[in-house]
Tab-separated table of C-alpha atoms in Angstrom:
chain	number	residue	atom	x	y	z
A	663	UNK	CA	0.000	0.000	0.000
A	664	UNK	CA	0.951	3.409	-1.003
A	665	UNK	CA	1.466	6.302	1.129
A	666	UNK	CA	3.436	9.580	1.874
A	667	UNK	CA	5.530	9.839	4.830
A	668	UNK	CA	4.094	12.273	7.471
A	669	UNK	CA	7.676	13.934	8.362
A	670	UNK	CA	9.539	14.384	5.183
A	671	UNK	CA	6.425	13.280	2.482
A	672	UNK	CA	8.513	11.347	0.371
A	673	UNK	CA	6.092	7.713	-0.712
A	674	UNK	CA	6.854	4.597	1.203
A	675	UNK	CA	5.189	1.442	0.942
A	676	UNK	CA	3.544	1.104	4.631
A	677	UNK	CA	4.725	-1.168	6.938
A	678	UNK	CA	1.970	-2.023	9.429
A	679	UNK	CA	3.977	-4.116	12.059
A	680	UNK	CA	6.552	-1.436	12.533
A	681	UNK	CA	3.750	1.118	13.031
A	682	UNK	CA	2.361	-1.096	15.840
A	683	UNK	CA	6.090	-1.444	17.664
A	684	UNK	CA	6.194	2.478	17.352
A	685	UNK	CA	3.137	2.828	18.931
A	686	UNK	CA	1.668	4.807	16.192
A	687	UNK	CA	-1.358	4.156	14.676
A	688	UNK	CA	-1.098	2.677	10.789
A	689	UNK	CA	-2.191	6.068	9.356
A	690	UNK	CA	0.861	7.752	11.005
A	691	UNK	CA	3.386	6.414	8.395
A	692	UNK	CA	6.689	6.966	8.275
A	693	UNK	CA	9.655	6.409	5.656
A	694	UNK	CA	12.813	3.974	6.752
A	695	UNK	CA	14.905	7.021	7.596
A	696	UNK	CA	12.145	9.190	9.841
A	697	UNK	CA	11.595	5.235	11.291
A	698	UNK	CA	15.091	5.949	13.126
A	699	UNK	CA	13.935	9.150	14.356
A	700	UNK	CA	11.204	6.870	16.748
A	701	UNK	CA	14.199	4.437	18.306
A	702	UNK	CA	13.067	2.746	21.419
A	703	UNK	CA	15.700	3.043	24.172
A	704	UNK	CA	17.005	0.239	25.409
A	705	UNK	CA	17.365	-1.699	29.289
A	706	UNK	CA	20.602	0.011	29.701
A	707	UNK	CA	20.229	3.655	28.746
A	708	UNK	CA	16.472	3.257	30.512
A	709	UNK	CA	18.862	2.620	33.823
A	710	UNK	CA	21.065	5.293	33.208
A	711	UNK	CA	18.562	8.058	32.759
A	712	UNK	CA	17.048	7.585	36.053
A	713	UNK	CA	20.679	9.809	37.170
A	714	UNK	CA	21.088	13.511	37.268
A	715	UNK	CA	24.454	13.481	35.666
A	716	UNK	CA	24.697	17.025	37.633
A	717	UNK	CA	23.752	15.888	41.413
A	718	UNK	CA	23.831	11.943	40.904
A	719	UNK	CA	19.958	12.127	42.149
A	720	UNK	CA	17.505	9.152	41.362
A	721	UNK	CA	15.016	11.171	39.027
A	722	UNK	CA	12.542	7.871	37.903
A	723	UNK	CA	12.458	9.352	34.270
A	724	UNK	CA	10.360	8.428	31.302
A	725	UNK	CA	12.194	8.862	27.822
A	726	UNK	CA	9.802	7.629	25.063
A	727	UNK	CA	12.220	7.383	22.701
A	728	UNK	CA	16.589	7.601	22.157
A	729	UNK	CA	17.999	11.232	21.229
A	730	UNK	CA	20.169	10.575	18.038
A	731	UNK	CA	21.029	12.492	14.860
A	732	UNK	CA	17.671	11.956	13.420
A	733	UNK	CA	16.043	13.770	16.358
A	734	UNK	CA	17.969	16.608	16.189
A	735	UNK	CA	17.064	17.324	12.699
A	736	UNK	CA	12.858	16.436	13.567
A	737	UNK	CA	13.144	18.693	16.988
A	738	UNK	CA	14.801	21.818	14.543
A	739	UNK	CA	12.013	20.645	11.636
A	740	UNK	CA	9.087	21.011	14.808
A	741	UNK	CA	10.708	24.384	16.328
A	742	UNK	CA	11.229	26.398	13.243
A	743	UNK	CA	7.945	25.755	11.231
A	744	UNK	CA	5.580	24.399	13.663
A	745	UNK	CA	4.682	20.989	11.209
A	746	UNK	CA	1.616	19.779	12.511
A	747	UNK	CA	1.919	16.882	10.153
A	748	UNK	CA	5.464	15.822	11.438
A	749	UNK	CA	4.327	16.337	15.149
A	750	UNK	CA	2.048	13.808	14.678
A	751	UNK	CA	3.873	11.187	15.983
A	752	UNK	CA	5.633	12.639	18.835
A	753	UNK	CA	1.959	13.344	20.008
A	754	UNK	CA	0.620	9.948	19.594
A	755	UNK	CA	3.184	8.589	21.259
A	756	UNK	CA	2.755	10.954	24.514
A	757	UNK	CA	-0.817	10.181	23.948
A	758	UNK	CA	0.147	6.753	24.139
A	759	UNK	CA	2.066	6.709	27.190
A	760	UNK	CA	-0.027	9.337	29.009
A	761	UNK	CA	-3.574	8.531	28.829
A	762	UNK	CA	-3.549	5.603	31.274
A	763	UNK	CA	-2.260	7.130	34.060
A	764	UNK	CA	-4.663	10.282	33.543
A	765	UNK	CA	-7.337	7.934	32.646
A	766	UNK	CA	-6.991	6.066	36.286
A	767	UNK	CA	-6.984	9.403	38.017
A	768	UNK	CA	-9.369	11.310	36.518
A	769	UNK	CA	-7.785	14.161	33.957
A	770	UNK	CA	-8.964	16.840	36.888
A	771	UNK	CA	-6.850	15.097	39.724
A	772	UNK	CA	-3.411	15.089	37.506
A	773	UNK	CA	-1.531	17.830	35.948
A	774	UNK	CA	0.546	17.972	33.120
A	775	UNK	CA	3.086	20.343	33.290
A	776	UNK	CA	5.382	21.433	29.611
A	777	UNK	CA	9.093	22.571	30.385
A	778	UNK	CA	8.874	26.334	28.393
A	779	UNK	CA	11.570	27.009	26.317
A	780	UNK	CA	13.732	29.922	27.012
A	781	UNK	CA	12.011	33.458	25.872
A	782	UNK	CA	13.833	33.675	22.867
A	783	UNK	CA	13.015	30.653	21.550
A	784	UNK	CA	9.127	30.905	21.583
A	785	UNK	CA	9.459	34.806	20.025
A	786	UNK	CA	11.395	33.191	17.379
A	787	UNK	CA	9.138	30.169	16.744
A	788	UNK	CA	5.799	31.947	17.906
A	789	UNK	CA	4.755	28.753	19.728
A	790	UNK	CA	5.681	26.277	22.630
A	791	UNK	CA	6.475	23.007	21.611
A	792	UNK	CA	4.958	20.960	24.439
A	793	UNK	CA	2.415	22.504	25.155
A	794	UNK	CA	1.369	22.459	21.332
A	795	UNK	CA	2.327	18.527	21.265
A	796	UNK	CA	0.321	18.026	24.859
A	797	UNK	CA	-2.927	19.706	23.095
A	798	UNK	CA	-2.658	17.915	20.061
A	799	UNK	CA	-2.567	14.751	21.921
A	800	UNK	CA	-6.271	15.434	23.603
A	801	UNK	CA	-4.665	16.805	26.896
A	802	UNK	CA	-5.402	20.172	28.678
A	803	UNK	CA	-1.371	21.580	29.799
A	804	UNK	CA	-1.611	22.930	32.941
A	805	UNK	CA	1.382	26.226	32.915
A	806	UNK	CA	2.848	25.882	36.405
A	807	UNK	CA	5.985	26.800	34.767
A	808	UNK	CA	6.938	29.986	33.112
A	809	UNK	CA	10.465	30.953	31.386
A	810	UNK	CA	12.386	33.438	33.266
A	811	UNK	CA	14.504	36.341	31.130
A	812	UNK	CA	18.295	36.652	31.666
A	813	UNK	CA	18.687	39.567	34.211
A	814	UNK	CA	15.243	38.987	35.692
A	815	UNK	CA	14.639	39.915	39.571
A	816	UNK	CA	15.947	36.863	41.358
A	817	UNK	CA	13.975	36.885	44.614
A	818	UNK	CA	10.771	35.434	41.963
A	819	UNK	CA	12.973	32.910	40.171
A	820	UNK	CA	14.458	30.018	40.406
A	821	UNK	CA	17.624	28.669	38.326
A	822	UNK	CA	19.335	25.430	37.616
A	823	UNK	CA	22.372	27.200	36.929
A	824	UNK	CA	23.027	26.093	33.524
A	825	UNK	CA	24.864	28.138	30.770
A	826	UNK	CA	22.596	29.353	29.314
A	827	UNK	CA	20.377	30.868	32.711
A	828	UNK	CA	17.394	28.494	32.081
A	829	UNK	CA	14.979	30.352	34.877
A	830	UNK	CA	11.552	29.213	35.792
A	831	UNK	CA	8.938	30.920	37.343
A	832	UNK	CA	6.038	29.014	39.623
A	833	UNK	CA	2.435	29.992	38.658
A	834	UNK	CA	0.538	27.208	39.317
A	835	UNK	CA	-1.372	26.306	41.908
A	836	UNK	CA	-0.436	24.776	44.764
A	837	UNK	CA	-0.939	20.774	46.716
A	838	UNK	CA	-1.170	19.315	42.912
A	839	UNK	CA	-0.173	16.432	40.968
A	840	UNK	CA	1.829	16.481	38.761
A	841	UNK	CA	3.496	14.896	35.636
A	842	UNK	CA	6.635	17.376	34.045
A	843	UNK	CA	6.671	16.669	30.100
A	844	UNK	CA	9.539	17.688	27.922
A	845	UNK	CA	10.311	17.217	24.419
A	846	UNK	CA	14.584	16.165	25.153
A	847	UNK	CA	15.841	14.720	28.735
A	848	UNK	CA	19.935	15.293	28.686
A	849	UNK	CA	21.416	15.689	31.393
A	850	UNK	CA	18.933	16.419	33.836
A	851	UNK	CA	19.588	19.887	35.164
A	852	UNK	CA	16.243	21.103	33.590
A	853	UNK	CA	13.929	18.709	34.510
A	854	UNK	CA	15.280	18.488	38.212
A	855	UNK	CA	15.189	22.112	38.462
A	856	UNK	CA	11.467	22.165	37.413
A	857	UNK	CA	10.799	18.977	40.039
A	858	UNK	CA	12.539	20.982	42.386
A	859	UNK	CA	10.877	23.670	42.170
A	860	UNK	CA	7.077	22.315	41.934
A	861	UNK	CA	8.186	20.360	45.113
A	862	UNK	CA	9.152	23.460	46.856
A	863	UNK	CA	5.342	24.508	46.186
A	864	UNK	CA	3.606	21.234	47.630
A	865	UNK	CA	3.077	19.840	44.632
A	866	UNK	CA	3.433	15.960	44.198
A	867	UNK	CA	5.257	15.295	40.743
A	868	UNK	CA	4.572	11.536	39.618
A	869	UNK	CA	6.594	11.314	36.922
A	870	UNK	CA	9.135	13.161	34.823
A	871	UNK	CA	8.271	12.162	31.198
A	872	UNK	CA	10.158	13.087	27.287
A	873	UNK	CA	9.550	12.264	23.989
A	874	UNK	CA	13.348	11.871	23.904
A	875	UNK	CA	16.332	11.349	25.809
């Protein structure tokens, strides 16, 4: 069977089985290349991620998928043009993984909480990644978390201390539960510094989750 893959349209013949292992439905189809963008991660680097590689703290994190050279290139595609087509997917797939533990809790008792990008990046882009991904998967983000600007007042911010002066800012609301969603998991400044600081507010953050890692 003909079709057109969704990330870089060029026609493949689809492959039904692999679309099942991806966890994407069959009318999500993808060439052989964008295939490798969707690599599972394997028992090892599934152990290793659950380490800050910056404090050496047990973090229990999700990564749906391996960071590679293909996902650099999709991430850049998703940032600078906003393909809904190509973020397909990526939302499935956090569909996939997210729905049952809303689903036993009730979509009211569990937030999901997007890392923002840095200020720059959304004026650039005009949009935020996860939380775009997050509604086209069927979910309602909940913004706890707001990007701070270099220079901002201190005494409202908190900061991981990274190079490049990630800052977030708490505006949620307080005694909630949480999951923190990401689109990349490196080394695990970010997403500690965001569990850190919900924590710091009462909150109760179940899981750390990306699309990659």
């Amino acid at each position: 069977m003909n079709e057109f893959c969704h990330i870089c349209l060029c026609p493949i013949t689809v492959d039904f089985q692999l679309a099942d292992l991806l966890m994407l439905p069959v009318d999500y189809h993808l060439c052989k290349t964008c295939q490798k963008i969707f690599e599972l991660p394997n028992q090892e680097e599934m152990q290793a991620g659950k380490y800050s590689l910056k404090q050496s703290v047990l973090v229990e994190h999700k990564g749906l998928f391996t960071y590679n050279k293909y996902t650099r290139n999709y991430l850049s595609q998703l940032n600078t043009y906003g393909d809904c087509a190509a973020a397909l997917p990526a939302a499935q797939s956090l569909k996939h993984f997210l729905q049952p533990m809303v689903s036993n809790a009730g979509q009211g008792n569990i937030c999901l909480v997007p890392i923002p990008k840095r200020a720059d990046i959304v004026h650039a882009c005009g949009f935020e990644l996860m939380e775009c991904l997050l509604g086209m998967a069927g979910f309602m983000p909940s913004l706890f978390l707001q990007a701070g600007e270099n220079g901002a007042e201190q005494g409202n911010f908190e900061t991981d201390n990274l190079p490049a002066g990630r800052q977030f800012l708490f505006c949620g609301q307080m005694h909630a539960q949480v999951i923190l969603v990401d689109d990349i998991y490196q080394s695990g400044a970010t997403m500690l510094q965001a569990r850190k600081l919900c924590e710091k507010n009462q909150c109760k953050v179940l899981q750390t989750v990306s699309i990659f890692r």
